[in-house]
Coordinates of C-alpha atoms and ligand atoms in Angstrom, one line a residue:
X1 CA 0.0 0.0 0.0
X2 CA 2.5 2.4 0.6
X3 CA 4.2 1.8 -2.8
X4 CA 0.6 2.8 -4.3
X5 CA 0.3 5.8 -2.1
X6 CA 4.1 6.8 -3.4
X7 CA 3.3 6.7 -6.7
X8 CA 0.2 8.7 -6.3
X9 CA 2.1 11.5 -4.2
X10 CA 4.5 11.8 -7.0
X11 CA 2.1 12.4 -9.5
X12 CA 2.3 15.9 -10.0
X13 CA -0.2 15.9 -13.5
X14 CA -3.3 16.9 -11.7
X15 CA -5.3 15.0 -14.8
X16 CA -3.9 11.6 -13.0
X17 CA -5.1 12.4 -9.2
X18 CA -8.5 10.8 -9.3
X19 CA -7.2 7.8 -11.2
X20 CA -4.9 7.5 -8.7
X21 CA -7.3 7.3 -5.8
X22 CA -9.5 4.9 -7.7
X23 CA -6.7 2.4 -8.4
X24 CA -5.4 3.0 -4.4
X25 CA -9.3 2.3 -3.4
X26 CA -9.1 -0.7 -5.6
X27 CA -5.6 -2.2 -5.1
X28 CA -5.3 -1.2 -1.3
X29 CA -6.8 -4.6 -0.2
X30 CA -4.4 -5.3 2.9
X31 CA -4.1 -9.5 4.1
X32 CA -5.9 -10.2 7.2
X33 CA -5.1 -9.3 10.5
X34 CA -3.9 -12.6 12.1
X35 CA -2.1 -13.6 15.6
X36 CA -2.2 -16.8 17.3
X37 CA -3.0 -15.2 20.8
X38 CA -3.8 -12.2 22.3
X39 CA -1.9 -10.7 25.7
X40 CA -2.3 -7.1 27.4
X41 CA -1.0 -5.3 30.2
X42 CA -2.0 -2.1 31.7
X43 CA -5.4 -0.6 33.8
X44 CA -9.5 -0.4 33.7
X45 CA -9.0 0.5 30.1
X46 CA -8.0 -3.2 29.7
X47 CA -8.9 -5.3 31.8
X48 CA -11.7 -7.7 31.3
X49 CA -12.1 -9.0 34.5
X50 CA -8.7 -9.6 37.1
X51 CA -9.8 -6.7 39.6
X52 CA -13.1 -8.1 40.4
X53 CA -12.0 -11.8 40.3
X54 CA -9.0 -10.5 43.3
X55 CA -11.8 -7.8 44.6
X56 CA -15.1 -8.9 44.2
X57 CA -17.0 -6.3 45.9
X58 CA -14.7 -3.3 45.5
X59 CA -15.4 -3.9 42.0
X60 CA -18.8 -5.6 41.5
X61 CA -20.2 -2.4 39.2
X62 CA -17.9 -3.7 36.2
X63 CA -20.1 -6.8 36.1
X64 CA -23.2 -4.8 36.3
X65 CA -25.0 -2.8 34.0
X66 CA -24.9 -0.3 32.5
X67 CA -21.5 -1.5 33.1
X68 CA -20.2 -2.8 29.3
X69 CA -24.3 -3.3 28.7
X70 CA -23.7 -3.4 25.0
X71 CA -21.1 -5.7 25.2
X72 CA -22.4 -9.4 23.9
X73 CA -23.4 -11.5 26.8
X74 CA -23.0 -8.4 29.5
X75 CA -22.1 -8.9 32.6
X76 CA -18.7 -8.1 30.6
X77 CA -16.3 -6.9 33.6
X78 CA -15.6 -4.0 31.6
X79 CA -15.6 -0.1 32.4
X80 CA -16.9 0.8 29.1
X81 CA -20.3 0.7 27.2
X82 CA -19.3 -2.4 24.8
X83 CA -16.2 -3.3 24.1
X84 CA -12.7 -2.1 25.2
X85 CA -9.9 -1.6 22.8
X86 CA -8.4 -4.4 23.8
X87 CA -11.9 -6.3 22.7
X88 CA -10.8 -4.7 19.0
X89 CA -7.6 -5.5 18.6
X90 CA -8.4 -9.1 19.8
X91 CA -11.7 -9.5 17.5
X92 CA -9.1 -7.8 14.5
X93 CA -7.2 -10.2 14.6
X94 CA -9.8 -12.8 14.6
X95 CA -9.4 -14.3 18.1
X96 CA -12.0 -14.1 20.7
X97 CA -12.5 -12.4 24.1
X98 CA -9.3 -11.7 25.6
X99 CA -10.3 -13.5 29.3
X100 CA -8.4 -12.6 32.8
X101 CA -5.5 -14.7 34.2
X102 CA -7.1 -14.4 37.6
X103 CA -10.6 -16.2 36.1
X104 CA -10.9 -19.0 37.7
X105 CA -13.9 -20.6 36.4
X106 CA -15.2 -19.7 32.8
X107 CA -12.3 -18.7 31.2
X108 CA -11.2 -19.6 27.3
X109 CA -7.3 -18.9 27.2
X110 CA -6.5 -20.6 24.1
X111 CA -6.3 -16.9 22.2
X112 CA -4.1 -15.3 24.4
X113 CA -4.4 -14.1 28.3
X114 CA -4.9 -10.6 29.9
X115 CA -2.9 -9.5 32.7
X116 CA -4.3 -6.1 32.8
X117 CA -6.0 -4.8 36.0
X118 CA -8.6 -2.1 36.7
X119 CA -6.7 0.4 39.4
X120 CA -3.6 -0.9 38.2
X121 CA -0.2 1.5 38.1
X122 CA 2.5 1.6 35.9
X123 CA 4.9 2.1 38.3
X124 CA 5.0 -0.3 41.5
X125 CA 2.3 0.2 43.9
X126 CA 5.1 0.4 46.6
X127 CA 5.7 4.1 45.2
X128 CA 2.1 4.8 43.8
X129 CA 0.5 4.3 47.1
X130 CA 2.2 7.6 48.5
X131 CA 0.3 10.1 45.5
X132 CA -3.3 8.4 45.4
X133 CA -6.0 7.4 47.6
X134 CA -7.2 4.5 45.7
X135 CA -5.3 1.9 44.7
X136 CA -4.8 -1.6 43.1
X137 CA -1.7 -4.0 44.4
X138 CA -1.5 -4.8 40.9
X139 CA 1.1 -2.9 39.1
X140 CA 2.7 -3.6 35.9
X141 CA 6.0 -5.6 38.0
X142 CA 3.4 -7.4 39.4
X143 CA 1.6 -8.1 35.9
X144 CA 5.0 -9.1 34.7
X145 CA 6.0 -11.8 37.3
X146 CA 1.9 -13.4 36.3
X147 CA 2.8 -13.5 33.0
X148 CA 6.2 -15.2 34.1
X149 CA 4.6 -17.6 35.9
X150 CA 2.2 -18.0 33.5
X151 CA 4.6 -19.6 30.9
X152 CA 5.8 -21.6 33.2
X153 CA 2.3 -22.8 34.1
X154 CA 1.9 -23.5 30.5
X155 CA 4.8 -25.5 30.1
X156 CA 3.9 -27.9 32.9
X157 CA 0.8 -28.6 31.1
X158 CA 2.7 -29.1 28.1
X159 CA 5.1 -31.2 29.3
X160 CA 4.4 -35.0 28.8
X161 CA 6.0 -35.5 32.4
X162 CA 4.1 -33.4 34.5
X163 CA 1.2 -33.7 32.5
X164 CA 0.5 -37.0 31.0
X165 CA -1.8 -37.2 27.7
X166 CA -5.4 -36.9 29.3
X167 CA -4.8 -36.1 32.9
X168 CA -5.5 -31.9 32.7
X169 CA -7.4 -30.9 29.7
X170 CA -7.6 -26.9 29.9
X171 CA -8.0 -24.3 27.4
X172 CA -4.4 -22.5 27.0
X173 CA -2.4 -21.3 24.6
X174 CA 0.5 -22.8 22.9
X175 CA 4.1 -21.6 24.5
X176 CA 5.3 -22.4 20.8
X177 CA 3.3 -19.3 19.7
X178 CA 4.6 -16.6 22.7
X179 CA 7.1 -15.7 20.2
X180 CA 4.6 -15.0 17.3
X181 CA 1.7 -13.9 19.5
X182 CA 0.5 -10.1 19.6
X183 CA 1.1 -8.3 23.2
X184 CA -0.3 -4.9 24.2
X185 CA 1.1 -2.6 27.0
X186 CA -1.8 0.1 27.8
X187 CA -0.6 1.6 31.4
X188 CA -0.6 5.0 32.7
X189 CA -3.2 6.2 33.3
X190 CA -3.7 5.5 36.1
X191 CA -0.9 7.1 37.7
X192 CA -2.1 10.3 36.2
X193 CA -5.6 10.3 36.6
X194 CA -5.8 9.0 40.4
X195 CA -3.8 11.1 41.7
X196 CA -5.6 14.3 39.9
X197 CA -8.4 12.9 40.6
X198 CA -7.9 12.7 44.7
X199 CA -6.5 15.5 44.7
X200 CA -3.3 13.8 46.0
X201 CA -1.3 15.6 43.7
X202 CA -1.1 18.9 41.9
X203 CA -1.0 19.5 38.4
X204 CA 2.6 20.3 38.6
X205 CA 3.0 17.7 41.1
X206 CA 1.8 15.3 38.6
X207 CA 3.6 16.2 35.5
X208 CA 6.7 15.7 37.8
X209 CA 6.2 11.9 38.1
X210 CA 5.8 11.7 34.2
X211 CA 9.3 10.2 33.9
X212 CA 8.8 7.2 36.5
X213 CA 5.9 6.7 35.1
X214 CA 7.1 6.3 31.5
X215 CA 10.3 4.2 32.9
X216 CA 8.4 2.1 34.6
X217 CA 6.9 1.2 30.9
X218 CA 10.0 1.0 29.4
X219 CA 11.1 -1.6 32.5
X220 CA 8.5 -3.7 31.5
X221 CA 8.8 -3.6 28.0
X222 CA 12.2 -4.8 28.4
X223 CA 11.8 -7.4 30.8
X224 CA 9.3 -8.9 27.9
X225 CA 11.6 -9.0 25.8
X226 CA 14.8 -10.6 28.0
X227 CA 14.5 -14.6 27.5
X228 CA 14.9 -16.0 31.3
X229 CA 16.8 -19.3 32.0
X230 CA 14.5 -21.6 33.9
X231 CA 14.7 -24.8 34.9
X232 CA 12.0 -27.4 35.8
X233 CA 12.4 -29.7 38.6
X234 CA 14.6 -32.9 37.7
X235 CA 15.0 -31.5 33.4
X236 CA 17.5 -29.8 31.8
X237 CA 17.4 -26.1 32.1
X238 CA 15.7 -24.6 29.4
X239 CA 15.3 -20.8 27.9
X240 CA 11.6 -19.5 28.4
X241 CA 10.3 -17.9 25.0
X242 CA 9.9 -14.2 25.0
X243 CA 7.3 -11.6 23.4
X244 CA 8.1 -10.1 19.9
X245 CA 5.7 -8.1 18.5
X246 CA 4.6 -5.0 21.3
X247 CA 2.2 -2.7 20.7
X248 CA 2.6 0.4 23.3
X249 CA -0.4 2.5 23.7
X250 CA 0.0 5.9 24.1
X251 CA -2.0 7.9 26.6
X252 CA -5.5 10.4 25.3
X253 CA -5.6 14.0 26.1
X254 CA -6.3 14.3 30.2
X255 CA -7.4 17.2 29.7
X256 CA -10.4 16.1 27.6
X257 CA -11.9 13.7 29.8
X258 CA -14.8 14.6 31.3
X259 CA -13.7 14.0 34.8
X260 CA -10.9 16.2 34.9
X261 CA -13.2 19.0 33.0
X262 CA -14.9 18.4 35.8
X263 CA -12.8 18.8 38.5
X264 CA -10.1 21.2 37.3
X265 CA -12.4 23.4 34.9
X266 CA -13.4 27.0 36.3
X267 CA -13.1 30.8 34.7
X268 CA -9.3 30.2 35.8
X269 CA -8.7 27.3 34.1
X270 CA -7.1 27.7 30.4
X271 CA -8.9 25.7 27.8
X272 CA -7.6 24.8 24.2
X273 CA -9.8 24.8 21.0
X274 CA -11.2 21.7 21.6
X275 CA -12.6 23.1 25.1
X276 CA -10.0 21.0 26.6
X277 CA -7.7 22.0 29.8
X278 CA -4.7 23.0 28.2
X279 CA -2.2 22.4 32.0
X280 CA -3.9 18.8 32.2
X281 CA -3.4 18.1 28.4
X282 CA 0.8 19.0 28.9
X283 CA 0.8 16.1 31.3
X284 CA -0.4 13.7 28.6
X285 CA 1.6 15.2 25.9
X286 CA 4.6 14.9 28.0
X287 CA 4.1 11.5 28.6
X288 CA 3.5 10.6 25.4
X289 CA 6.5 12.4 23.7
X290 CA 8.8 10.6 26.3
X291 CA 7.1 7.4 25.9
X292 CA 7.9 8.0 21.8
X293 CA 11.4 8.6 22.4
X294 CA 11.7 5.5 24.9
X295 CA 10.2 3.2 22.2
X296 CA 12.6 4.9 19.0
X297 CA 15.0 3.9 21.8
X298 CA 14.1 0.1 22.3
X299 CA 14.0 -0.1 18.9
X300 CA 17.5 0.3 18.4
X301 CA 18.8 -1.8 21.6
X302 CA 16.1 -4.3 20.0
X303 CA 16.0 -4.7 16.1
X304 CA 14.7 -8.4 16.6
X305 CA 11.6 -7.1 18.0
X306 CA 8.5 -5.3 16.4
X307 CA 7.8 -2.3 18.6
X308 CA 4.3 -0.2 17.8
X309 CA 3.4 2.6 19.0
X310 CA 0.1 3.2 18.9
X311 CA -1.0 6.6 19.3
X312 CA -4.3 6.8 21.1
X313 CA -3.7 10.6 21.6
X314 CA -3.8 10.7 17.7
X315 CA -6.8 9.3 17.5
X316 CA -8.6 11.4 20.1
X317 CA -7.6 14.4 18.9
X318 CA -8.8 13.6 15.5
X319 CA -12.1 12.9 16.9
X320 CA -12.3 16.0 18.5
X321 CA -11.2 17.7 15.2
X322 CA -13.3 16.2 12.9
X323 CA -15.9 14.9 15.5
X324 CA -18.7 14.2 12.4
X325 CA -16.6 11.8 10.8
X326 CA -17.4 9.4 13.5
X327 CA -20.8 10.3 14.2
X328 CA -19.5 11.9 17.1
X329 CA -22.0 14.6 18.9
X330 CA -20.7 14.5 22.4
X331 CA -16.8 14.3 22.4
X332 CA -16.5 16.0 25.8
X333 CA -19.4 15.0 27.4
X334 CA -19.7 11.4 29.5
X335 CA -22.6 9.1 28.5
X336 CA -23.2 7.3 31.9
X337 CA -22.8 10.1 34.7
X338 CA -25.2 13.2 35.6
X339 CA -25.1 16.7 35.7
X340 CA -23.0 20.0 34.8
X341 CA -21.6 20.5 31.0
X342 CA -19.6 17.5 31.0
X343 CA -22.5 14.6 32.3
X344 CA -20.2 13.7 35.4
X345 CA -20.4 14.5 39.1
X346 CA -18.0 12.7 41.7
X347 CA -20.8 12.2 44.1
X348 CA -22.5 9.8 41.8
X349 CA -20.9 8.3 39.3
X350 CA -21.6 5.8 36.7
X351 CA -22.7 2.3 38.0
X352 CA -23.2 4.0 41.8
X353 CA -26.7 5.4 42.9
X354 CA -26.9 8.3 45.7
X355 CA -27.9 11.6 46.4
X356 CA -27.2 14.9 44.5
X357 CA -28.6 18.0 45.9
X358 CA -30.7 16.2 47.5
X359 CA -32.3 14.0 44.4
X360 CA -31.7 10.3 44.7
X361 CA -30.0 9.3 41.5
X362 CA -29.5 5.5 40.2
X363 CA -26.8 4.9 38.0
X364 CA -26.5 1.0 38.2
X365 CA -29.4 0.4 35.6
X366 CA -29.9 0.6 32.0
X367 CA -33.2 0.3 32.6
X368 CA -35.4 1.4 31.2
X369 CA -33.1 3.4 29.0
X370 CA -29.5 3.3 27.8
X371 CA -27.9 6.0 30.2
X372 CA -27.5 8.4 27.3
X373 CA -29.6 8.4 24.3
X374 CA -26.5 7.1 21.5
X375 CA -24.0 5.9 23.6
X376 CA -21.8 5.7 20.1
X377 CA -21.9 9.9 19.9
X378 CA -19.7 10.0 23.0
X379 CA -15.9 9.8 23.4
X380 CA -16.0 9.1 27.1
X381 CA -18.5 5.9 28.4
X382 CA -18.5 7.0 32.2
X383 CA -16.6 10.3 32.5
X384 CA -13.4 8.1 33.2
X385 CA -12.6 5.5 30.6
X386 CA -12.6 5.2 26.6
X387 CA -16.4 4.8 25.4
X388 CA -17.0 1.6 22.4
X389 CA -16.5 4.5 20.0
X390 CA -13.1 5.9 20.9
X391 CA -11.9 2.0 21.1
X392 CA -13.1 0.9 17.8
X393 CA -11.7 4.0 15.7
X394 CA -8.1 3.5 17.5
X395 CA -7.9 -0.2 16.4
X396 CA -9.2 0.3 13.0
X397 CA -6.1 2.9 12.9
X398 CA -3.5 1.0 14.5
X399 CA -4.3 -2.3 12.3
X400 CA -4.7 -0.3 9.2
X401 CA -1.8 1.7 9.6
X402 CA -2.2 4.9 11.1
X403 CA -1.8 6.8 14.2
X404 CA 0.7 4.4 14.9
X405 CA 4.9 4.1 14.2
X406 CA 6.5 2.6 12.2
X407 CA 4.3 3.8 9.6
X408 CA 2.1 1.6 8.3
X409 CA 1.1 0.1 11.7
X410 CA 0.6 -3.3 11.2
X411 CA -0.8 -3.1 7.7
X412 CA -3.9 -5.6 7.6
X413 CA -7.3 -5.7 7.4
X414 CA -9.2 -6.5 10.9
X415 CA -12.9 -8.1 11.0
X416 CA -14.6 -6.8 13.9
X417 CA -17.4 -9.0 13.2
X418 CA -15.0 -12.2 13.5
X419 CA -16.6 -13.0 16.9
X420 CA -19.7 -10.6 17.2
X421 CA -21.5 -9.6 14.6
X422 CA -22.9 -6.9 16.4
X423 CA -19.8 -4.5 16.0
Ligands
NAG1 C1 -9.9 -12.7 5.1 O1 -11.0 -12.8 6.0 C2 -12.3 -12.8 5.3 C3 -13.4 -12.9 6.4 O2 -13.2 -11.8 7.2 C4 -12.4 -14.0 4.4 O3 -13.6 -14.0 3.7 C5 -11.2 -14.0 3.4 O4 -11.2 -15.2 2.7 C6 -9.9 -13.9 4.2 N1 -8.8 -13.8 3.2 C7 -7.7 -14.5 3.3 C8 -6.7 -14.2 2.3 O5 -7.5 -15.3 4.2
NAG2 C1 8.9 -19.0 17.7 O1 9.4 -20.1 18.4 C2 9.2 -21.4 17.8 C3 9.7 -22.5 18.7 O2 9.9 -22.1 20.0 C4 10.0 -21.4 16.5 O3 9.8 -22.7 15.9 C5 9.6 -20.3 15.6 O4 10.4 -20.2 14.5 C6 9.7 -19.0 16.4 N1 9.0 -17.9 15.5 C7 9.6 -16.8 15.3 C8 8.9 -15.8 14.4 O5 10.8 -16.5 15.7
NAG3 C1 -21.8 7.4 10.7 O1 -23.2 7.2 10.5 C2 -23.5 6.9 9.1 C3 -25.0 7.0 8.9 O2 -25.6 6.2 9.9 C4 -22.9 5.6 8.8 O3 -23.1 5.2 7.4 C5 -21.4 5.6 9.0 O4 -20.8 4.4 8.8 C6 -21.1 6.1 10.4 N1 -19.7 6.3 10.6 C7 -19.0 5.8 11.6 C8 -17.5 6.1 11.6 O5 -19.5 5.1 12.5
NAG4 C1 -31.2 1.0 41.2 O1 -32.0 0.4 40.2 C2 -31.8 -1.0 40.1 C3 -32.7 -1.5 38.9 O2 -34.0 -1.0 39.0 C4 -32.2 -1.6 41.4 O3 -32.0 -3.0 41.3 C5 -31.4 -1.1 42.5 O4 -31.8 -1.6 43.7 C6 -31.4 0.4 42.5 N1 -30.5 0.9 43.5 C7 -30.8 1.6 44.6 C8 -29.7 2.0 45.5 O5 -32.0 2.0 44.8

């Protein structure tokens, strides 16, 4: 495809432009989007279920509507109004739900695993404790020493030895295909937005801590990628296989979400174009710049490996620009919350019910309405997290080759409607 496009771009007779983008419609037919399994790391804007398997009632909303109600099958464990982007990238690339490591009972792991957990920091809890009031033990170290395990788990089960034909019949993926598999790193937001949100930090404070929180990333990024010796009881020591192809997930404009508009807006507060907080967005940009340099870097220390960066900020702000290219009507506005201009107030958020000046307000029902008329015109599901919308348009990008570096993303051709026809 990018061959086509080059020969279009250098076409300077103006006669041949619309020939040109005729043959490019006709010829740009990518091959399908195809991994063995599916893996992810990060927070709530991933995670289909680990939190509330560890934490049952802190997190028993994300299995309640209008908690992922138009996800197939809801109760979906997911803080978002159908499906997240990791739901996309999975069903892209023709696999199926993405299920929870921690899922004891009901889980399908043949496609991949998820490690990701709602609450969950970037850098280790030990440090992100200190700047936010709520927290999850389950930081990305932590994620990484699961996902150790995890292959270790699976080789057991694959071993003849340990596991004789017919003894343990599970579904799990093949360690054969860790090597060839697609794994996505999402994390950071939560660092950010809890400690904004809590008022634990300032702004300033906040942007401060951009740099652990991006080298906490980049720990983990590496420690995928750095084969570790292990050796099984009574067998030969053996080298564990390691990830290869990474796709890194930049962070959206904090200054956008409805939350933070929210909380830090006022007549003092500087707004961009968009109506976005232009001291929140810095943060993000920061972040994301840093994080871009970080991967340029890895790239170079590792030329074996396919590094992505997928930039989600990309893709919101495109949104935002052009917000009735994706039938977008509400970009700053949450579906599931109440009250002010941005449809959110902390004292009852969606999937809690309570009282707001003085009127009792449920917001754990979809019935007998959606919480917001088109849930698909809104950026932001719950004020908080990435709405169905915002998912889908960033995965049709990063598969299809932009937003994302290297250019040309991962060139192919997802089908949503691999698993659900519903997309
Ligand atoms: C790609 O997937 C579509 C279904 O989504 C299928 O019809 C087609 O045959 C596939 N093409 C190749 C080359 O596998
Ligand atoms: C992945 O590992 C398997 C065996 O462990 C090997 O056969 C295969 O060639 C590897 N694939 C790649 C892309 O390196
Ligand atoms: C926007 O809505 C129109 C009309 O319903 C539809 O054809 C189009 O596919 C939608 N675009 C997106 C990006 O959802
Ligand atoms: C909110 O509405 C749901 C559905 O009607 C109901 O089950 C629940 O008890 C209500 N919550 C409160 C606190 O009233």
């Amino acid at each position: 495809m990018g061959l086509k496009r080059g020969l279009c771009w250098s076409s300077v007779v103006v006669l041949f432009v619309l020939q040109c983008v005729r043959l490019t419609a006709a010829t740009t037919a990518l091959p399908n989007c195809s991994y063995p399994a599916v893996f992810a790391f990060g927070d709530s804007l991933s995670d289909t279920g680990n939190s509330i398997a560890a934490f049952p009632e802190q997190f028993a909303n994300a299995e309640l509507d209008p908690n992922g109600v138009l996800f197939p099958t809801h109760a979906a464990d997911r803080y978002t109004d159908g499906k997240l982007l990791l739901d996309f990238l999975a069903f892209g690339v023709r696999r199926r739900p993405i299920y929870p490591v921690l899922r004891g009972t009901g889980g399908d792991f043949t496609f991949g695993t998820n490690f990701a957990a709602y609450g969950a920091p970037a850098r280790t809890v030990k440090v992100w404790r200190k700047d936010a009031g709520f927290n999850s033990p389950f930081s990305l170290d932590v994620q990484h020493q699961w996902s150790e395990r995890y292959k270790i788990r699976v080789w057991f089960y694959e071993s003849p030895i340990f596991n004789p034909p017919g003894r343990l019949v599970q579904s799990l993926p093949k360690l054969a295909t860790w090597n060839e598999s697609l794994f996505m790193v999402w994390s950071g937001y939560q660092d950010y937005f809890y400690s904004l949100y809590d008022k634990k930090l300032t702004v300033s404070q906040t942007r401060k801590i951009v740099p652990d929180v991006v080298k906490a990333i980049e720990e983990h990024i590496e420690k995928m990628l750095t084969p570790v010796v292990y050796i099984p009881p009574n067998t030969p020591s053996m080298i564990m296989p390691i990830a290869n192809t990474i796709l890194v997930v930049n962070l959206p404009p904090l200054g956008c979400i409805p939350a933070m508009l929210t909380l830090y807006g006022g007549p003092d507060a500087k707004y961009d174009i968009h109506g976005c907080l232009k001291n929140l967005n810095s943060i993000t940009k920061h972040h994301n710049k840093l994080l871009g340099e970080r991967m340029e870097a890895l790239r170079v220390k590792y030329p074996d490996a396919k590094l992505l960066y997928g930039d989600a900020h990309g893709v919101y702000t495109d949104i935002l620009k052009h917000p009735s290219k994706y039938n977008v009507t509400a970009p700053l506005k949450a579906c599931c919350g109440v009250g002010g201009s941005y449809n959110f107030n902390p004292k009852v958020t969606c999937g809690h019910a309570g009282l707001v000046d003085g009127k009792f307000l449920n917001l754990t029902t979809s019935l007998p309405a959606l919480p917001c008329a088109n849930p698909s015109a809104h950026l932001s599901w719950d004020g908080i997290h990435t709405s169905n919308t915002f998912n889908k348009a960033a995965v049709t990008d990063f598969l299809t080759g932009k937003h994302i570096t290297p250019a040309g993303g991962f060139g192919c051709s997802p089908d949503f409607t691999f698993w659900d026809s519903s997309t």
